Amino acid sequence: MNHNHDHNHDDHQHDHEPKPHDHGHSHHHHHHVAPENITRAFVIGIILNFAFVIAETITGFISNSLALLTDAGHNLSDVASLGLVLIATKLAKRKATENYTYGYQKTTILVALSNAVFLLIAVGAIGYEAVQRMIHPEPIQGNIISIIAGIGIVINTATALLFLKDKDHDINSRGAYIHMAADAVVSAGVVIAGIVMFYTNYFWIDAVISVFIIVVIISSTWGLLKDSLRMSLDGVPAGIQSNAILKYLYSLEGVIEVHDLHIWAMSTTETALTVHLIIPDKNTDDAFLTKIKHKLAHDFQVAHSTIQIEKNVAGADCDQRC
């Protein structure tokens, strides 16, 4: 089997795949989110929200409000998830090692998955407590609740805006944005409930608001759970069109067969691709491979592509997982 070599090395040593065959590598960084932007947003978000969790918890105990304590628990899980993302973002920047040839970029995907799972577990505990409160409502100081939740609207909205810019490029930024925006909506609900309870003494509304919070959390977390699970299983990341990529590869001059096309997420912001192209009649060179990789990076958001050229049609049957 004839191989056409292309080694397109640059200064980035952190993501060299093992090379059983001859590969063409490309390292384009045009579509990445700047990690320092993410880091700054997460640090500010953690400080703001942790201060708010403390205020909510104290007030929740004083005013005997499950809605406030529920929201404090939810906000604490958000703080923990922001912290985990921050750690993963730092790890992702570490250089590859002999045993971790891709580096530690995938920790960002594991964190996204674990955050979604943690939130859903927390929801179960809140739901149980809310049902108990509906059966046995307890007196609550609605005015205090409204004031604290009002502060919550401001803090959650401000934090959500920190992630607005990066939310379409990074699943962890999107997760943070969704959770903070949902928290702002929840806080608005708690404000209304506090005012109603203050004037009517309908204390069961507190538990109803807790259920409302649960619904918001589940609906905002479900998409995150699906996307992070898909990335964990090396599925094609959401937003990457594998059929369009396949069509493009078949449209290349001289290509009669495309096989062993694999597209997967290396991290929450970077996508990799490997493929074998059968080109029997054309002598391909570095420029041909560079053009393909440039197109994959710019039009299809695939930053790391490894392309193997084969002359022999029989190679398409590839017995071993090549």
Short mmCIF file of C-alpha atoms in Angstrom, two decimals:
data_model
loop_
_atom_site.label_atom_id
_atom_site.label_comp_id
_atom_site.label_asym_id
_atom_site.label_seq_id
_atom_site.Cartn_x
_atom_site.Cartn_y
_atom_site.Cartn_z
CA MET A 1 0.00 0.00 0.00
CA ASN A 2 1.51 3.32 -1.04
CA HIS A 3 1.33 6.14 1.43
CA ASN A 4 1.77 9.76 0.71
CA HIS A 5 3.43 11.49 3.66
CA ASP A 6 2.67 14.89 4.99
CA HIS A 7 4.02 16.06 8.30
CA ASN A 8 2.82 19.53 8.92
CA HIS A 9 4.40 20.22 12.30
CA ASP A 10 4.24 23.50 14.12
CA ASP A 11 5.12 24.75 17.57
CA HIS A 12 2.24 22.91 19.24
CA GLN A 13 3.57 19.70 20.65
CA HIS A 14 0.60 18.91 22.86
CA ASP A 15 -1.61 16.89 20.58
CA HIS A 16 0.42 14.58 18.38
CA GLU A 17 -1.51 11.43 17.78
CA PRO A 18 0.32 8.11 17.81
CA LYS A 19 1.31 7.32 14.23
CA PRO A 20 0.74 3.76 13.07
CA HIS A 21 0.57 5.12 9.50
CA ASP A 22 1.88 8.21 7.84
CA HIS A 23 -0.29 11.17 8.66
CA GLY A 24 -0.88 14.73 7.68
CA HIS A 25 -1.40 16.88 10.74
CA SER A 26 -2.99 20.25 10.96
CA HIS A 27 -3.08 22.51 13.97
CA HIS A 28 -5.40 25.42 13.36
CA HIS A 29 -6.52 27.52 16.29
CA HIS A 30 -8.93 29.93 14.66
CA HIS A 31 -12.17 28.70 16.22
CA HIS A 32 -11.04 28.24 19.79
CA VAL A 33 -12.29 30.20 22.72
CA ALA A 34 -9.49 32.05 24.48
CA PRO A 35 -9.02 30.10 27.76
CA GLU A 36 -8.09 33.28 29.67
CA ASN A 37 -11.53 34.78 28.85
CA ILE A 38 -13.24 31.66 30.16
CA THR A 39 -11.01 31.58 33.24
CA ARG A 40 -11.76 35.19 34.15
CA ALA A 41 -15.51 34.73 33.69
CA PHE A 42 -15.50 31.61 35.88
CA VAL A 43 -13.44 33.21 38.67
CA ILE A 44 -15.76 36.25 38.88
CA GLY A 45 -18.81 33.96 38.69
CA ILE A 46 -17.52 31.79 41.55
CA ILE A 47 -16.84 34.75 43.87
CA LEU A 48 -20.20 36.46 43.20
CA ASN A 49 -22.25 33.30 43.55
CA PHE A 50 -20.48 31.91 46.61
CA ALA A 51 -21.13 35.18 48.49
CA PHE A 52 -24.77 34.95 47.45
CA VAL A 53 -25.05 31.29 48.58
CA ILE A 54 -23.90 32.27 52.07
CA ALA A 55 -26.45 35.13 52.23
CA GLU A 56 -29.25 32.87 50.92
CA THR A 57 -28.48 30.03 53.34
CA ILE A 58 -28.45 32.28 56.41
CA THR A 59 -31.65 34.04 55.33
CA GLY A 60 -33.29 30.74 54.39
CA PHE A 61 -32.79 29.40 57.93
CA ILE A 62 -33.89 32.67 59.57
CA SER A 63 -37.01 33.00 57.43
CA ASN A 64 -37.73 29.23 57.33
CA SER A 65 -37.99 29.24 53.51
CA LEU A 66 -37.47 26.02 51.57
CA ALA A 67 -37.50 27.99 48.30
CA LEU A 68 -34.51 30.03 49.48
CA LEU A 69 -32.65 26.99 50.83
CA THR A 70 -33.46 25.10 47.62
CA ASP A 71 -32.10 27.94 45.55
CA ALA A 72 -29.03 28.19 47.81
CA GLY A 73 -28.37 24.46 47.30
CA HIS A 74 -28.78 24.85 43.56
CA ASN A 75 -26.49 27.90 43.52
CA LEU A 76 -23.91 26.02 45.58
CA SER A 77 -23.91 23.23 42.97
CA ASP A 78 -23.40 25.94 40.33
CA VAL A 79 -20.41 27.29 42.28
CA ALA A 80 -18.98 23.75 42.52
CA SER A 81 -19.51 23.19 38.78
CA LEU A 82 -17.87 26.53 37.93
CA GLY A 83 -14.92 25.46 40.12
CA LEU A 84 -14.65 22.09 38.35
CA VAL A 85 -14.70 23.77 34.94
CA LEU A 86 -11.96 26.15 36.07
CA ILE A 87 -9.78 23.18 37.14
CA ALA A 88 -10.51 21.36 33.85
CA THR A 89 -9.67 24.48 31.80
CA LYS A 90 -6.32 24.70 33.61
CA LEU A 91 -5.66 20.96 33.07
CA ALA A 92 -6.55 21.23 29.38
CA LYS A 93 -3.66 23.67 28.91
CA ARG A 94 -1.10 21.20 30.27
CA LYS A 95 1.27 19.62 27.78
CA ALA A 96 0.77 16.10 26.48
CA THR A 97 2.80 13.34 28.12
CA GLU A 98 4.03 9.94 27.02
CA ASN A 99 0.94 8.29 28.57
CA TYR A 100 -1.53 11.07 27.75
CA THR A 101 -0.64 11.85 24.14
CA TYR A 102 -3.67 14.14 23.76
CA GLY A 103 -2.90 15.99 26.98
CA TYR A 104 -5.73 16.47 29.49
CA GLN A 105 -8.20 18.30 27.27
CA LYS A 106 -10.91 15.71 27.73
CA THR A 107 -11.27 16.63 31.42
CA THR A 108 -13.43 19.53 30.18
CA ILE A 109 -15.90 16.98 28.75
CA LEU A 110 -15.91 14.85 31.92
CA VAL A 111 -16.65 17.96 33.98
CA ALA A 112 -19.57 18.95 31.73
CA LEU A 113 -21.02 15.45 32.13
CA SER A 114 -20.53 15.27 35.91
CA ASN A 115 -22.06 18.75 36.36
CA ALA A 116 -25.22 17.67 34.53
CA VAL A 117 -25.43 14.47 36.63
CA PHE A 118 -24.86 16.33 39.94
CA LEU A 119 -27.62 18.80 39.16
CA LEU A 120 -30.12 16.04 38.43
CA ILE A 121 -29.24 14.26 41.71
CA ALA A 122 -29.72 17.53 43.63
CA VAL A 123 -33.14 17.91 41.99
CA GLY A 124 -34.31 14.61 43.50
CA ALA A 125 -33.49 15.74 47.04
CA ILE A 126 -35.22 19.10 46.53
CA GLY A 127 -38.32 17.39 45.11
CA TYR A 128 -38.68 15.15 48.17
CA GLU A 129 -38.47 18.13 50.55
CA ALA A 130 -40.95 20.16 48.47
CA VAL A 131 -43.56 17.40 48.67
CA GLN A 132 -43.13 17.29 52.48
CA ARG A 133 -43.63 21.07 52.66
CA MET A 134 -46.79 20.92 50.55
CA ILE A 135 -48.28 18.42 53.00
CA HIS A 136 -47.12 20.43 56.04
CA PRO A 137 -46.71 24.13 55.12
CA GLU A 138 -44.76 26.21 57.65
CA PRO A 139 -44.88 29.98 58.32
CA ILE A 140 -42.39 31.97 56.25
CA GLN A 141 -41.22 35.61 56.24
CA GLY A 142 -42.09 36.59 52.68
CA ASN A 143 -40.62 40.11 52.77
CA ILE A 144 -37.08 38.87 53.63
CA ILE A 145 -37.30 36.21 50.90
CA SER A 146 -38.24 38.80 48.27
CA ILE A 147 -35.32 41.08 49.15
CA ILE A 148 -32.73 38.27 49.00
CA ALA A 149 -34.18 36.83 45.78
CA GLY A 150 -34.10 40.34 44.27
CA ILE A 151 -30.36 40.46 44.94
CA GLY A 152 -30.21 37.01 43.32
CA ILE A 153 -31.71 38.33 40.08
CA VAL A 154 -28.94 40.93 39.83
CA ILE A 155 -26.09 38.50 40.65
CA ASN A 156 -27.34 35.69 38.39
CA THR A 157 -27.99 38.04 35.46
CA ALA A 158 -24.54 39.62 35.84
CA THR A 159 -22.90 36.16 35.94
CA ALA A 160 -24.89 34.91 32.92
CA LEU A 161 -23.67 37.92 30.91
CA LEU A 162 -20.04 36.92 31.64
CA PHE A 163 -20.58 33.72 29.62
CA LEU A 164 -22.74 35.18 26.85
CA LYS A 165 -19.84 35.69 24.43
CA ASP A 166 -18.38 32.16 24.66
CA LYS A 167 -21.58 30.13 25.02
CA ASP A 168 -21.76 29.13 21.33
CA HIS A 169 -18.15 27.87 21.24
CA ASP A 170 -17.77 25.96 24.50
CA ILE A 171 -20.22 23.54 26.15
CA ASN A 172 -19.02 24.47 29.65
CA SER A 173 -19.57 28.17 29.02
CA ARG A 174 -22.98 27.29 27.60
CA GLY A 175 -23.78 25.21 30.69
CA ALA A 176 -22.77 28.10 32.96
CA TYR A 177 -24.79 30.57 30.90
CA ILE A 178 -27.92 28.38 30.92
CA HIS A 179 -27.70 27.75 34.67
CA MET A 180 -27.17 31.39 35.56
CA ALA A 181 -29.94 32.62 33.25
CA ALA A 182 -32.26 29.93 34.71
CA ASP A 183 -31.25 31.05 38.23
CA ALA A 184 -32.25 34.62 37.39
CA VAL A 185 -35.69 33.39 36.29
CA VAL A 186 -35.97 31.27 39.46
CA SER A 187 -35.04 34.27 41.64
CA ALA A 188 -37.77 36.30 39.94
CA GLY A 189 -40.25 33.53 40.83
CA VAL A 190 -39.08 33.56 44.45
CA VAL A 191 -39.53 37.37 44.63
CA ILE A 192 -43.14 37.04 43.45
CA ALA A 193 -43.79 34.16 45.88
CA GLY A 194 -42.32 36.16 48.78
CA ILE A 195 -44.56 39.14 48.05
CA VAL A 196 -47.65 36.90 47.74
CA MET A 197 -46.83 35.10 51.03
CA PHE A 198 -46.21 38.38 52.83
CA TYR A 199 -49.68 39.71 51.95
CA THR A 200 -51.74 36.46 51.95
CA ASN A 201 -49.98 34.00 54.31
CA TYR A 202 -50.37 31.27 51.63
CA PHE A 203 -47.20 29.50 52.82
CA TRP A 204 -47.67 26.48 50.53
CA ILE A 205 -46.54 28.74 47.65
CA ASP A 206 -42.97 28.28 48.97
CA ALA A 207 -43.07 24.56 48.10
CA VAL A 208 -44.73 25.24 44.75
CA ILE A 209 -41.85 27.60 43.87
CA SER A 210 -39.40 24.80 44.79
CA VAL A 211 -41.12 22.52 42.26
CA PHE A 212 -40.94 25.32 39.68
CA ILE A 213 -37.19 25.57 40.35
CA ILE A 214 -36.87 21.80 39.79
CA VAL A 215 -38.63 22.01 36.41
CA VAL A 216 -36.34 24.87 35.32
CA ILE A 217 -33.21 22.95 36.40
CA ILE A 218 -34.23 19.73 34.59
CA SER A 219 -35.20 21.49 31.36
CA SER A 220 -32.00 23.55 31.28
CA THR A 221 -29.73 20.60 32.17
CA TRP A 222 -31.12 17.96 29.81
CA GLY A 223 -29.47 19.33 26.64
CA LEU A 224 -26.17 19.70 28.48
CA LEU A 225 -26.39 16.08 29.67
CA LYS A 226 -27.06 14.83 26.11
CA ASP A 227 -24.24 16.84 24.51
CA SER A 228 -21.65 15.97 27.18
CA LEU A 229 -22.61 12.28 27.03
CA ARG A 230 -22.23 12.31 23.24
CA MET A 231 -18.75 13.89 23.57
CA SER A 232 -17.75 11.37 26.28
CA LEU A 233 -18.64 8.53 23.91
CA ASP A 234 -16.54 10.11 21.11
CA GLY A 235 -19.66 10.97 19.13
CA VAL A 236 -19.55 13.70 16.51
CA PRO A 237 -19.90 16.96 18.50
CA ALA A 238 -23.15 18.91 18.11
CA GLY A 239 -22.81 21.49 15.36
CA ILE A 240 -20.31 19.46 13.29
CA GLN A 241 -21.92 18.18 10.07
CA SER A 242 -20.32 14.84 9.30
CA ASN A 243 -22.37 14.35 6.09
CA ALA A 244 -21.23 17.73 4.76
CA ILE A 245 -17.61 16.83 5.55
CA LEU A 246 -17.98 13.47 3.78
CA LYS A 247 -19.53 15.18 0.74
CA TYR A 248 -16.64 17.67 0.64
CA LEU A 249 -14.01 14.89 0.82
CA TYR A 250 -15.70 13.01 -2.06
CA SER A 251 -15.72 16.23 -4.12
CA LEU A 252 -11.90 16.47 -4.02
CA GLU A 253 -10.10 15.88 -7.30
CA GLY A 254 -9.08 12.22 -7.81
CA VAL A 255 -10.82 10.84 -4.69
CA ILE A 256 -12.70 7.63 -5.53
CA GLU A 257 -13.26 6.34 -2.00
CA VAL A 258 -13.41 7.80 1.52
CA HIS A 259 -13.22 5.43 4.46
CA ASP A 260 -12.39 5.25 8.16
CA LEU A 261 -13.72 8.75 8.73
CA HIS A 262 -13.75 9.47 12.47
CA ILE A 263 -14.77 12.79 14.01
CA TRP A 264 -14.67 13.33 17.77
CA ALA A 265 -14.23 15.97 20.47
CA MET A 266 -10.77 16.34 21.98
CA SER A 267 -12.15 18.86 24.46
CA THR A 268 -15.30 20.96 24.80
CA THR A 269 -13.85 23.44 22.27
CA GLU A 270 -11.71 21.35 19.90
CA THR A 271 -12.68 18.75 17.32
CA ALA A 272 -10.40 16.15 15.68
CA LEU A 273 -10.79 14.10 12.50
CA THR A 274 -8.99 11.17 10.91
CA VAL A 275 -9.76 9.83 7.44
CA HIS A 276 -8.34 7.63 4.63
CA LEU A 277 -8.71 8.92 1.06
CA ILE A 278 -8.19 6.59 -1.89
CA ILE A 279 -6.66 8.54 -4.81
CA PRO A 280 -5.21 6.07 -7.36
CA ASP A 281 -4.41 8.40 -10.29
CA LYS A 282 -3.26 11.69 -8.79
CA ASN A 283 0.11 12.48 -7.27
CA THR A 284 -0.79 14.36 -4.12
CA ASP A 285 1.61 16.72 -2.43
CA ASP A 286 1.85 18.79 0.76
CA ALA A 287 -0.10 21.65 -0.78
CA PHE A 288 -3.05 19.33 -1.53
CA LEU A 289 -3.20 18.17 2.10
CA THR A 290 -2.70 21.66 3.48
CA LYS A 291 -5.64 22.91 1.38
CA ILE A 292 -7.93 20.15 2.71
CA LYS A 293 -6.97 20.80 6.31
CA HIS A 294 -7.41 24.54 5.93
CA LYS A 295 -10.91 23.98 4.54
CA LEU A 296 -11.79 21.55 7.36
CA ALA A 297 -10.62 24.06 9.98
CA HIS A 298 -12.32 27.13 8.50
CA ASP A 299 -15.56 25.76 7.04
CA PHE A 300 -16.25 22.77 9.30
CA GLN A 301 -14.62 23.81 12.64
CA VAL A 302 -12.34 20.74 12.69
CA ALA A 303 -9.11 22.05 14.18
CA HIS A 304 -7.05 18.83 14.10
CA SER A 305 -7.18 16.66 10.99
CA THR A 306 -5.08 13.62 10.13
CA ILE A 307 -5.40 12.51 6.49
CA GLN A 308 -3.99 9.33 5.01
CA ILE A 309 -3.73 9.00 1.23
CA GLU A 310 -3.91 5.51 -0.32
CA LYS A 311 -3.42 4.47 -3.95
CA ASN A 312 -4.83 0.98 -3.62
CA VAL A 313 -8.62 0.43 -3.81
CA ALA A 314 -8.22 -2.86 -1.92
CA GLY A 315 -7.14 -0.81 1.07
CA ALA A 316 -10.78 0.16 1.51
CA ASP A 317 -11.47 -3.29 2.93
CA CYS A 318 -9.00 -2.61 5.73
CA ASP A 319 -9.33 -5.71 7.92
CA GLN A 320 -7.84 -4.27 11.07
CA ARG A 321 -9.34 -1.11 12.60
CA CYS A 322 -7.00 1.17 10.70
#
